[in-house]
Coordinates of C-alpha atoms in Angstrom, one line a residue:
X237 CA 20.8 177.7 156.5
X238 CA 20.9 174.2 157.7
X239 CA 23.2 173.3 154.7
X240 CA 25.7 176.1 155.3
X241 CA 26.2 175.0 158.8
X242 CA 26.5 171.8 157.6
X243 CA 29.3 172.5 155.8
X244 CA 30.8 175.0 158.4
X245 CA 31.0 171.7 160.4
X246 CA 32.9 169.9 157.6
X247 CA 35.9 172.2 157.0
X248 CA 35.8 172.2 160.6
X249 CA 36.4 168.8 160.7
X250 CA 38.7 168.7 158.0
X251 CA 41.1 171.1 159.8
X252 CA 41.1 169.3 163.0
X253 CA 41.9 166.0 160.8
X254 CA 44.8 168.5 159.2
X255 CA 46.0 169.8 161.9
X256 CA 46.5 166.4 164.1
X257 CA 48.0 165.0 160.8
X258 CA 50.6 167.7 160.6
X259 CA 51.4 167.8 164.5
X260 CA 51.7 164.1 164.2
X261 CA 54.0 164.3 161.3
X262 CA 56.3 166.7 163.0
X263 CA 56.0 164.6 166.4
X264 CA 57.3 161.6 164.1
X265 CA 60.2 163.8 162.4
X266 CA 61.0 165.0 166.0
X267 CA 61.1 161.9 167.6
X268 CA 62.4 159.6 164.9
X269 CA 65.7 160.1 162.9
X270 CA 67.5 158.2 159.6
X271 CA 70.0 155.8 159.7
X272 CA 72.2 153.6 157.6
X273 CA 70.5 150.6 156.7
X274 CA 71.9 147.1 155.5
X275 CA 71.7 146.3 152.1
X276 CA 72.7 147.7 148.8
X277 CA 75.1 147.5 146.0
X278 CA 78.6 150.1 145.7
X279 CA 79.6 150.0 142.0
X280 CA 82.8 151.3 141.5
X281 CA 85.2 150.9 138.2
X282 CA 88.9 149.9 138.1
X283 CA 91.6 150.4 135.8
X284 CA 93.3 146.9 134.3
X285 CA 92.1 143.1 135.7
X286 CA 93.1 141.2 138.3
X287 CA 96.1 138.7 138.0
X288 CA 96.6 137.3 141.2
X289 CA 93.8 138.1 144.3
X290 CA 97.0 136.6 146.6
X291 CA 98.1 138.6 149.0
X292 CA 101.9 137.3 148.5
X293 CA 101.8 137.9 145.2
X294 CA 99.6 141.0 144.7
X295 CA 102.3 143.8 144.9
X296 CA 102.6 144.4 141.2
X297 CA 99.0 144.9 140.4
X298 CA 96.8 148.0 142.1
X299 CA 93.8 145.8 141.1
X300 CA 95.1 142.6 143.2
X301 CA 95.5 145.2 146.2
X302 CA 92.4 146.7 146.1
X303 CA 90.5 143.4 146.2
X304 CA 92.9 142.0 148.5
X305 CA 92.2 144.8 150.9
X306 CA 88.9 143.7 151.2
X307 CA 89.1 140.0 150.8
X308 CA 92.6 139.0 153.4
X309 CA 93.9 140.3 156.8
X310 CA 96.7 139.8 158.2
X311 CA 98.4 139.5 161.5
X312 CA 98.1 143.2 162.2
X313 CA 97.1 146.2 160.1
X314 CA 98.5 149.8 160.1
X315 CA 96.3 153.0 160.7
X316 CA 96.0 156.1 159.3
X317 CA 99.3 157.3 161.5
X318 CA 101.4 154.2 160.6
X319 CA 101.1 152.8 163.6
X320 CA 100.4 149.0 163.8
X321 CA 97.1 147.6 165.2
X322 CA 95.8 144.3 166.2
X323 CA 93.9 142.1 163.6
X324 CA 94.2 138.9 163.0
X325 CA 96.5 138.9 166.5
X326 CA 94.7 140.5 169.1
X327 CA 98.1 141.5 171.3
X328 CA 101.8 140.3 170.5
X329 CA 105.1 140.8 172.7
X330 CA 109.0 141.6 172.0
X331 CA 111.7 139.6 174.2
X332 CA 114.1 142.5 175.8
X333 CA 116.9 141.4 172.8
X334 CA 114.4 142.2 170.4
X335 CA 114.6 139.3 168.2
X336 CA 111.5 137.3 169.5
X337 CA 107.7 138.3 168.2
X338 CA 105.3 136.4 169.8
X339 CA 101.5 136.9 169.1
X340 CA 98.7 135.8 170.2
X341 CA 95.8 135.0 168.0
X342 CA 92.4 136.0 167.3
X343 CA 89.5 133.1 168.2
X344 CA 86.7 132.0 166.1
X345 CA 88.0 133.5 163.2
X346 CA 86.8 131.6 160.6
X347 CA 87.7 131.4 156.6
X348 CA 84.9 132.1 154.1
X349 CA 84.4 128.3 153.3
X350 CA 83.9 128.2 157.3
X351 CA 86.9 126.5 158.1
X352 CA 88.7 128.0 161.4
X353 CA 91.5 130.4 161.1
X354 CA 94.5 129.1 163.4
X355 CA 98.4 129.4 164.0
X356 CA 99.0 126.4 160.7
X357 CA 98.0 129.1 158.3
X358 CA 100.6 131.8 158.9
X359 CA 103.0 128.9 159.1
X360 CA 102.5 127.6 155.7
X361 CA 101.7 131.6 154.5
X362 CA 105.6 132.5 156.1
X363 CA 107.1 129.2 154.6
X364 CA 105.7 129.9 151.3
X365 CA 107.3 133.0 150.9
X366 CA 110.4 131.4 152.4
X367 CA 110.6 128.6 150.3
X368 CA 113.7 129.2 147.3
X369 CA 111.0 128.8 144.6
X370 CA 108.7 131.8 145.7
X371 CA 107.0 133.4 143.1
X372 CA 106.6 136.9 144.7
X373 CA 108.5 140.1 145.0
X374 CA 112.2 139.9 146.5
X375 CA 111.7 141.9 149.2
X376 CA 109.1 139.9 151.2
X377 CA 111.3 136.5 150.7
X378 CA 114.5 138.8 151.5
X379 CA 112.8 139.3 155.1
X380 CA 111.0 136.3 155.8
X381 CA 114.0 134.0 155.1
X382 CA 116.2 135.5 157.8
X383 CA 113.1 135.0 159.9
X384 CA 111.8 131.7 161.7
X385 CA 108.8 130.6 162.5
X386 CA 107.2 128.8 165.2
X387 CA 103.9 127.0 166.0
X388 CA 103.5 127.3 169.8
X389 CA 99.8 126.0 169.9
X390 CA 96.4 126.8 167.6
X391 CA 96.4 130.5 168.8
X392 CA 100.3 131.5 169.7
X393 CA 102.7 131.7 167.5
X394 CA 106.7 133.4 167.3
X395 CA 108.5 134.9 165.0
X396 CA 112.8 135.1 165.8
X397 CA 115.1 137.1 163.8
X398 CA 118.6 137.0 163.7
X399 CA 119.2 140.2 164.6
X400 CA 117.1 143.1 166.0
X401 CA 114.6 144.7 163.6
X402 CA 112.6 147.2 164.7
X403 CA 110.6 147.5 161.2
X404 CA 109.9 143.9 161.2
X405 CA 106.7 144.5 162.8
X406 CA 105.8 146.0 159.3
X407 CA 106.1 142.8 157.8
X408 CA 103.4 141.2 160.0
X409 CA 100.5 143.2 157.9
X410 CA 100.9 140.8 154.8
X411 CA 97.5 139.0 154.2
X412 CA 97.3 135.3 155.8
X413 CA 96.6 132.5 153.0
X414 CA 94.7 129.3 153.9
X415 CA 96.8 126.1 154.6
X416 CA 93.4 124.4 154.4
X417 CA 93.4 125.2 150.6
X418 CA 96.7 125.5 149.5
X419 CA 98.8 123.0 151.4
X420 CA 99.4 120.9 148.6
X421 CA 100.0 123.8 146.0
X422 CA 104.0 124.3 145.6
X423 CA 105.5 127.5 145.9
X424 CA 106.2 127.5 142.8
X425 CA 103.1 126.9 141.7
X426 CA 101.5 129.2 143.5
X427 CA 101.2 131.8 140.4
X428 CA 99.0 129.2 138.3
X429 CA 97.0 128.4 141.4
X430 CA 93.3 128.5 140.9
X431 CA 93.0 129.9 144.1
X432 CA 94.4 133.7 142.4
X433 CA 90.6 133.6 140.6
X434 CA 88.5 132.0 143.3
X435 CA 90.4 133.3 146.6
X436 CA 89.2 132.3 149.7
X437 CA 90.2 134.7 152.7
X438 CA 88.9 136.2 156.4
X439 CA 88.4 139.3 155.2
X440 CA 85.2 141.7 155.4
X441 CA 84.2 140.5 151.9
X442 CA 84.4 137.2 150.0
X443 CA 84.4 136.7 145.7
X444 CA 80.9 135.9 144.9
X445 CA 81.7 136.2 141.0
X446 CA 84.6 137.0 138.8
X447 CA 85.2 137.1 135.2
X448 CA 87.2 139.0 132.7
X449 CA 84.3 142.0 132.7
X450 CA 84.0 142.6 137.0
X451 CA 84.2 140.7 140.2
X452 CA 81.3 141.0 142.7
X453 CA 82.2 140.5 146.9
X454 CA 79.9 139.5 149.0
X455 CA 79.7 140.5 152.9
X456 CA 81.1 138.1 154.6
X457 CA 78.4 136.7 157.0
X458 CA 81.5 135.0 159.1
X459 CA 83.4 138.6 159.9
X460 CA 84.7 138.9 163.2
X461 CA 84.6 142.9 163.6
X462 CA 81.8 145.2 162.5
X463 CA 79.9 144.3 159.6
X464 CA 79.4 146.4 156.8
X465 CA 76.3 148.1 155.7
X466 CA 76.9 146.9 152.1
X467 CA 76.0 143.9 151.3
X468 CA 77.7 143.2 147.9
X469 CA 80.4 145.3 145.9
X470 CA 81.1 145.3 142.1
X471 CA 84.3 146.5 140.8
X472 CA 84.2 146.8 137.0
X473 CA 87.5 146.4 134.7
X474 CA 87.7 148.9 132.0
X475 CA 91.3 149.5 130.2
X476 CA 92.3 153.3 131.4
X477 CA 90.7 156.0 133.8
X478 CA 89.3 157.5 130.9
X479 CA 86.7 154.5 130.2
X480 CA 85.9 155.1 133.6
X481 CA 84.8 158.4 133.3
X482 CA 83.1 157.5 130.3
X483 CA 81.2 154.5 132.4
X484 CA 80.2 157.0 135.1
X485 CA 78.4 158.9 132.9
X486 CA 76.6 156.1 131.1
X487 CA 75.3 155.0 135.1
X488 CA 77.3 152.0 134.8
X489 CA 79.1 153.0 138.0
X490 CA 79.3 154.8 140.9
X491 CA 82.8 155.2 142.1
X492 CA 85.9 156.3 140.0
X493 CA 88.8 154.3 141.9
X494 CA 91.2 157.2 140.6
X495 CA 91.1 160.5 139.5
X496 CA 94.3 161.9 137.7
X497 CA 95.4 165.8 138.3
X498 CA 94.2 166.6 134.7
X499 CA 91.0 164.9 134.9
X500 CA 89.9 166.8 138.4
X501 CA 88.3 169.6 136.0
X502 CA 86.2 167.1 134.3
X503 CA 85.1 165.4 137.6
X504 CA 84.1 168.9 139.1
X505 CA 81.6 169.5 136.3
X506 CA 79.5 166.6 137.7
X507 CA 77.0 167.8 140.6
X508 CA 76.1 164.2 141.9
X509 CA 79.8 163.1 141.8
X510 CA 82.0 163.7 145.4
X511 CA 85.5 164.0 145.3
X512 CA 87.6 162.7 148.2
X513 CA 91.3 163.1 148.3
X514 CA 94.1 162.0 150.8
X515 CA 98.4 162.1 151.0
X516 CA 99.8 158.7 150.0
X517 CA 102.7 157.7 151.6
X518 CA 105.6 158.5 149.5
X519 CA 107.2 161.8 148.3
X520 CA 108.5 163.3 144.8
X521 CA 111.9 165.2 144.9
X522 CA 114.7 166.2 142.7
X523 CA 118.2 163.8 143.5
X524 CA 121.3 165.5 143.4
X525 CA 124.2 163.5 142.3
X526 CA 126.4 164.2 144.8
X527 CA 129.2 161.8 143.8
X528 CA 129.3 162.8 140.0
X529 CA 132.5 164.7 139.0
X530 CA 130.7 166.7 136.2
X531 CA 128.4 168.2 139.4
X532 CA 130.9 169.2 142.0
X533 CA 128.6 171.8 142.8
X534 CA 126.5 169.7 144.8
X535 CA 128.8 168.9 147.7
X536 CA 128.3 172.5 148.7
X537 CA 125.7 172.5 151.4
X538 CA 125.1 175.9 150.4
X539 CA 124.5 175.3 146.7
X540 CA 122.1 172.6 147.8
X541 CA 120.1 174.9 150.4
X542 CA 119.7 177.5 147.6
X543 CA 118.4 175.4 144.7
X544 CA 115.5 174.5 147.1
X545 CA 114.8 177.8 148.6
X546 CA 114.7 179.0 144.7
X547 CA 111.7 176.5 144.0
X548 CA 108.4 177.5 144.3
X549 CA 107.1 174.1 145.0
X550 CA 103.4 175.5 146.1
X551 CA 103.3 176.7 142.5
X552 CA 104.1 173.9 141.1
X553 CA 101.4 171.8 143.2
X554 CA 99.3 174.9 142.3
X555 CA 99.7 175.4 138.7
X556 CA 100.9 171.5 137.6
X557 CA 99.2 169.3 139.9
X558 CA 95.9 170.6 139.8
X559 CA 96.6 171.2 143.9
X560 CA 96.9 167.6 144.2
X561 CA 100.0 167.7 146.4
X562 CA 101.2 168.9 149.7
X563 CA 104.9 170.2 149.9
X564 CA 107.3 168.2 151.5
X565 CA 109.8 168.9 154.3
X566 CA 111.0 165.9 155.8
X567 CA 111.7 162.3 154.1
X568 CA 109.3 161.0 157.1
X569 CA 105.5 161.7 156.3
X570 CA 103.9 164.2 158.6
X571 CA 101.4 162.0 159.8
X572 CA 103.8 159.4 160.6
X573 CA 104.3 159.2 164.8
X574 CA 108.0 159.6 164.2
X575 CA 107.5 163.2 162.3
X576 CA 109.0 166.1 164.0
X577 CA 107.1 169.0 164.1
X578 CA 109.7 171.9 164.4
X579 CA 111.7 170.7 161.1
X580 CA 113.1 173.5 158.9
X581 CA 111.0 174.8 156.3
X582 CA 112.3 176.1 153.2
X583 CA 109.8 178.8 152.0
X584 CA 110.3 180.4 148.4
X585 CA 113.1 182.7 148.9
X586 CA 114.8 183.4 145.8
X587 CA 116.7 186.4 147.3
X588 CA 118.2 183.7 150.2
X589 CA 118.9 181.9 147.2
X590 CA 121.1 183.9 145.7
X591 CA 122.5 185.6 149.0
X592 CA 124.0 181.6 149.5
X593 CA 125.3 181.0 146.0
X594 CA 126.9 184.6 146.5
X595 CA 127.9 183.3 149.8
X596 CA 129.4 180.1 148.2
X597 CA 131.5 182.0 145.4
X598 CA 129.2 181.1 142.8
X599 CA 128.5 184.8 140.7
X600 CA 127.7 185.4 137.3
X601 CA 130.8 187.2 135.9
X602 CA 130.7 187.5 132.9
X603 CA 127.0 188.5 132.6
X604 CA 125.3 185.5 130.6
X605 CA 122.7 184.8 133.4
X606 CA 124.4 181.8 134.6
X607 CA 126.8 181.5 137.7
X608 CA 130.6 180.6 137.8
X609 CA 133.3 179.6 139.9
X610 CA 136.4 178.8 139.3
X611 CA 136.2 177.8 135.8
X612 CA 133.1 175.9 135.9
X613 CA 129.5 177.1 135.1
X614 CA 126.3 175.8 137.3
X615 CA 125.0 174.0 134.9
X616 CA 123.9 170.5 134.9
X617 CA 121.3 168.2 133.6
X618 CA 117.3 167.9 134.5
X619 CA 116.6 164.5 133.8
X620 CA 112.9 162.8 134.5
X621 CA 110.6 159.9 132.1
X622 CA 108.6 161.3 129.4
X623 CA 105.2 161.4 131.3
X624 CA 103.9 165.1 130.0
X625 CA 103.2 166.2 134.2
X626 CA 106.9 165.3 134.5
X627 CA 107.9 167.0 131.5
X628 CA 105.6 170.2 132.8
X629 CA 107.4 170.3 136.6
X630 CA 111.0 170.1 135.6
X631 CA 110.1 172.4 132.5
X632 CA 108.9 175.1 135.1
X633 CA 112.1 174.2 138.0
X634 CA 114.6 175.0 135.2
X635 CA 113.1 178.2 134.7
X636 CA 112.9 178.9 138.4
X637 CA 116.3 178.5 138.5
X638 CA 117.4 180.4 135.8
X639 CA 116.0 183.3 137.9
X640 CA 118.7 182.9 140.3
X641 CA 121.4 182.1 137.6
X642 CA 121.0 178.7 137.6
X643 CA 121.3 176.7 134.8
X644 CA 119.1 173.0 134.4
X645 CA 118.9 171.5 130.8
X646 CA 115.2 169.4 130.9
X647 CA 116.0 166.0 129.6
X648 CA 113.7 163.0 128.9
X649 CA 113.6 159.2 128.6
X650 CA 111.1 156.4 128.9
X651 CA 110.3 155.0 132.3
X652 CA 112.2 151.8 131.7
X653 CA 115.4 153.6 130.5
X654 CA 115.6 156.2 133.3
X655 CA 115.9 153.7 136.0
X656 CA 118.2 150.7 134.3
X657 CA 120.3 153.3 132.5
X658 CA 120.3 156.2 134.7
X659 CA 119.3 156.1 138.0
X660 CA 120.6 152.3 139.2
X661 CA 123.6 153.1 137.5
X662 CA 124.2 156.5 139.5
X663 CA 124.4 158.3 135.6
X664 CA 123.1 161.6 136.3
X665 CA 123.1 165.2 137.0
X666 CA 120.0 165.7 138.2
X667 CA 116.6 163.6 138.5
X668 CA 112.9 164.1 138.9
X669 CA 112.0 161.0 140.2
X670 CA 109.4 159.4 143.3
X671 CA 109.0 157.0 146.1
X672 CA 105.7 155.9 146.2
X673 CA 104.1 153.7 148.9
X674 CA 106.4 153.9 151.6
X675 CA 106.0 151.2 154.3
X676 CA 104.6 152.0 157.8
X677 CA 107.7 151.8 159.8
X678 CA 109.7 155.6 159.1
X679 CA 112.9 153.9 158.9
X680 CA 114.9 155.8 156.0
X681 CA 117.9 153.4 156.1
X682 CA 117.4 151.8 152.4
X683 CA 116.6 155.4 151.2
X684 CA 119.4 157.5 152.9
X685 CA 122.0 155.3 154.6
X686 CA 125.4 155.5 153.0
X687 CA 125.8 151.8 152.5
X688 CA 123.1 151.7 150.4
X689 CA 124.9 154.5 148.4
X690 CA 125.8 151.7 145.2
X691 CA 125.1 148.4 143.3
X692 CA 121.5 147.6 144.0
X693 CA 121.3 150.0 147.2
X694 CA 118.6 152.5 146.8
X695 CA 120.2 155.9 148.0
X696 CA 120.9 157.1 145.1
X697 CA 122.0 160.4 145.8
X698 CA 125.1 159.0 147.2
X699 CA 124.6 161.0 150.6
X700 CA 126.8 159.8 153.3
X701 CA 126.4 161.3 156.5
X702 CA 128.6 159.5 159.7
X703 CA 125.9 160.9 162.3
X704 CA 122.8 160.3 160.2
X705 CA 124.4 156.9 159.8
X706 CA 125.0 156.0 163.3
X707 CA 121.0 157.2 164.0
X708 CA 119.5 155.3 161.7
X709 CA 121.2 151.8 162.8
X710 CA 120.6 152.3 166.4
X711 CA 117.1 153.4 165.6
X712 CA 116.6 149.7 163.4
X713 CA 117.8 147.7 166.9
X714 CA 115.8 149.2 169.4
X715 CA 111.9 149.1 169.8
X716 CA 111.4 151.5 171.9
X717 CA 109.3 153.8 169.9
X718 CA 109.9 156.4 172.3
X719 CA 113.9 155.8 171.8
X720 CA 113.4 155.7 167.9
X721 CA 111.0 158.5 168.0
X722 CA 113.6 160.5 169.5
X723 CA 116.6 159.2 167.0
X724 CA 114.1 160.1 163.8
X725 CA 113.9 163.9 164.9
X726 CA 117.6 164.0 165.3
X727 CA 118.2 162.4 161.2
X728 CA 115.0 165.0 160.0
X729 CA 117.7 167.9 161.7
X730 CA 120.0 166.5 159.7
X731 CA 118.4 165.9 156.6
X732 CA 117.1 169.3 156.8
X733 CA 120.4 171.0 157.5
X734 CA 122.0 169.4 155.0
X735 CA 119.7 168.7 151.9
X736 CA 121.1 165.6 150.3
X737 CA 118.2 165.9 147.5
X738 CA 115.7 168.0 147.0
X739 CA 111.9 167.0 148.4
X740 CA 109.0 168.7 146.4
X741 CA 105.8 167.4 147.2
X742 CA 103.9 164.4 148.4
X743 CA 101.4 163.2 146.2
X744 CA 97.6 163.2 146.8
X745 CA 95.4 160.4 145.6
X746 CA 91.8 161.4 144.3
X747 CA 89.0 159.1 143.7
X748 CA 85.2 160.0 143.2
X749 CA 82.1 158.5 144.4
X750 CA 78.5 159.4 143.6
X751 CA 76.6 161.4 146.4
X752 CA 74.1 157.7 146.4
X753 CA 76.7 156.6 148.6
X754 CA 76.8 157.8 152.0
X755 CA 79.5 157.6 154.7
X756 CA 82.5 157.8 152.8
X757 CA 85.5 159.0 154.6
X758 CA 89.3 159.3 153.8
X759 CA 92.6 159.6 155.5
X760 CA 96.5 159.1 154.8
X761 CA 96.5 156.6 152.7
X762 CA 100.0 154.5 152.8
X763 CA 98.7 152.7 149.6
X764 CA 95.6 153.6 147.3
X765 CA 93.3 150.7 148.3
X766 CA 93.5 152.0 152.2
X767 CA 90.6 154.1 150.5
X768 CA 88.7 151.1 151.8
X769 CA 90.1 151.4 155.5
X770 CA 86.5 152.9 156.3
X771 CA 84.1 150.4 154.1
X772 CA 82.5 149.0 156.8
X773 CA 80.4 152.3 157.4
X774 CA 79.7 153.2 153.3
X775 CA 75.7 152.3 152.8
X776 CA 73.1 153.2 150.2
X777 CA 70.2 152.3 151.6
X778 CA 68.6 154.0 154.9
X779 CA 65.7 153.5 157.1
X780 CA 63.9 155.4 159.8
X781 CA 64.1 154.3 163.7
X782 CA 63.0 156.1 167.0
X783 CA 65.7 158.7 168.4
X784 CA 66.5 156.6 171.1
X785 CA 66.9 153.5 169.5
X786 CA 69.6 155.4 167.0
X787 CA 71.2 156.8 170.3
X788 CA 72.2 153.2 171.7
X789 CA 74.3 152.9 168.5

């Protein structure tokens, strides 16, 4: 009897002991949450090597952006929107002519050596683009050298143009080099620097270790803004996107830095693997010749307007693109502060298509499927490269057409030949063709003014426009965005109206990261390495604090 009591009194025990450890368990879950902790190691792979980790020289190489994202800042940076933000300048102001930029720099910024960040470094970075033996791509030296620079003490400095250039502000994003380092280093020279491997910048990360198989960054413990959570990333090389699938599934990585439109299938079939995708800045559209004599057709407004309400451009994104697009009405992205809203939208409306052409005297007389006027059939050539996607989207606009009695011939060349012997040259129909990695500023002039209709000009179409024209110069002189905002819905009216080419779609970038890494987030991206525009909060590692404590965060 005594014994059975005895252990009546144990399990007793044993249940109070149960009970207060379960009620102090959920006391501590209640009362205690999980947060990102510092630490930790992203590993993500990278098609090709780097060449040159120097922001003035990094435009030809995605890998050189991506790494000089993380590594350089520059004066200012631009957001999601396209609107510029303070970074290396914490404010700036425009004289009322608009040719003077004065900012106003950032203290205690300092280099990763430790060296101090002050105004004699964006003087020698300007002058070294300046300088007649620069290295880098003709656009930034075209710019800089109608610009001049001035040192007005450690932390102010001025920028005056010649004329007024309301992009120029644009310009002021390039990453900042180190005079400290590279004073003596020619312009010239600046290719064959070692600096390119062992780059040395203000930026959220520094190189810790590069060779020919990956670099590793390390947080930079002299940051100004928020640090990261990370505390080193590893970017492996590997020779196409398809070794980097392959390396994700070995566990050699966690990130995929791209994912191609007919690789998303593959990527889906992987449970641990997230998928995050974005619009890049840029557009892809059919160009209408609309100076050749073979293609008369396409001075009609009407002919133009109909070929795009015949497209079914959501199929294309749909059944070609994997859904890796979004279709595009305006040559302004419609994130871009400058977009307008109530732009004409040209749903697929085959029957408005025709109902135009009809309109325009454009019938099919003679009953072969194909529409004539006067003599001439509409018919013309499809032109794009030889990429098989390509092939695949003006494949299926030709036969969209057709269904309206339209005739498009699909033709193909290599990359390299399409844009020396065709496009530059204006010797074309009809061409599938892209802008990719538009700038900030919305300003369409080198795209769509008429000046820039031949030699090394860039609107290719040939469209000319004496209202569209007169916008987008007074909208380059002014800086009041209010002023330009309003001149930019006025061209997108016009543009709409009149269709000088044909927008499709604009492209979305995919990339994939393993669900180890938390915190990932993704927004218009105007090039592929603003994937990293929200780095600082990515973290693998987490650790348990009281609910208050994660409240004051």
């Amino acid at each position: 009897m005594i014994k059975h009591i005895r252990w009546q009194a144990a399990i007793a025990f044993l249940g109070m002991i149960l009970i207060v450890v379960v009620l102090g368990h959920l006391a501590f879950s209640f009362t205690t949450v999980i947060v990102p902790d510092v630490g930790g190691t992203y590993v993500e792979g990278l098609a090709g090597n780097p060449k040159y980790i120097n922001p003035i020289l990094s435009q030809y190489n995605d890998v050189d952006r991506d790494l000089c994202a993380l590594i350089f800042n520059g004066l200012t940076d631009a957001n999601e929107k396209g609107e510029i933000v303070p970074d290396l300048a914490t404010r700036w102001e425009v004289s009322d002519d608009g040719l003077t930029y004065t900012f106003h720099l950032r203290r205690g910024v300092r280099w990763h050596d430790g060296a101090p960040f002050t105004a004699d470094d964006i003087v020698f970075t300007i002058n070294s683009i300046r300088n007649p033996d620069f290295q880098g791509v003709p656009y930034l030296a075209d710019l800089w050298r109608t610009v001049s620079v001035r040192r007005i003490d450690d932390y102010t400095i001025s920028f005056t143009l010649q004329e007024p250039f309301a992009p120029f502000i644009d310009y002021t994003t390039l990453g900042i080099l180190p005079a400290h380092i590279l004073r003596n280093v020619e312009a010239e020279a600046l290719p064959q620097a070692q600096f390119n491997t062992q780059p040395v910048g203000t930026g959220l990360f520094q190189v810790e270790e590069l060779s020919a198989r990956h670099v590793v960054l390390r947080a930079n413990p002299h940051f100004y803004g928020d640090k990261p959570y990370l505390s080193t990333i590893e970017f492996k090389f590997y020779p196409d996107y398809e070794s980097i699938f392959s390396a994700y599934e070995k566990g050699e990585i966690e990130g995929i830095s791209r994912v191609l439109p007919e690789d998303l299938p593959k990527a889906r079939e992987h449970p641990n693997l997230n998928l995050f995708s974005a619009r890049l800045s840029g557009y892809t559209l059919v160009l209408l010749n609309l100076n050749n004599p073979n293609t008369p057709f396409f001075q009609s407004k009407e002919v133009r307007q109909a070929l795009l309400y015949a497209l079914d451009r959501q199929k294309i994104i749909d059944g070609i693109l994997d859904g890796q697009g979004l279709v595009a009405h305006s040559p302004i992205m419609p994130d871009s502060w400058a977009y307008y809203q109530s732009i004409r939208r040209y749903g697929y409306d085959p029957n408005q298509a025709k109902a135009l052409l009809d309109q325009a005297g454009w019938v099919d007389s003679d009953g072969d499927g194909i529409r004539e006027k006067e003599g001439i059939r509409l018919e013309f050539g499809l032109l794009t490269n030889d990429d098989p996607t390509r092939v695949r989207i003006i494949e299926e606009i030709a036969r969209q057409w057709a269904a309206v009695g339209v005739k498009a011939v699909p033709q193909t060349i290599g990359v390299a030949g399409l844009v020396r012997d065709f496009l530059r040259p204006r010797r074309y129909d009809a061409i599938l063709t892209q802008w990719q990695e538009l700038p900030p500023d919305p300003d369409p002039y080198p795209l769509w003014h008429s000046t820039q209709g031949q030699g090394e000009g860039q609107n290719y179409a040939g469209f000319a426009h004496r209202e569209a024209d007169q916008i987008m110069e007074e909208a380059r002189l002014t800086t009041d965005q209010a002023r330009r905002m309003e001149l930019y819905h006025r061209f997108q009216q016009i543009f709409a109206d009149e269709v000088p080419a044909l927008l499709l779609y604009h492209p979305v970038y995919s990339y994939a990261i393993d669900e180890r890494v938390k915190g990932v987030q993704i927004a218009p991206m105007i090039d592929p390495s603003d994937r990293f525009r929200t780095i600082a909060d990515w973290y693998v590692l987490t650790r348990r604090v009281i609910l208050s404590e994660a409240q004051k965060r």
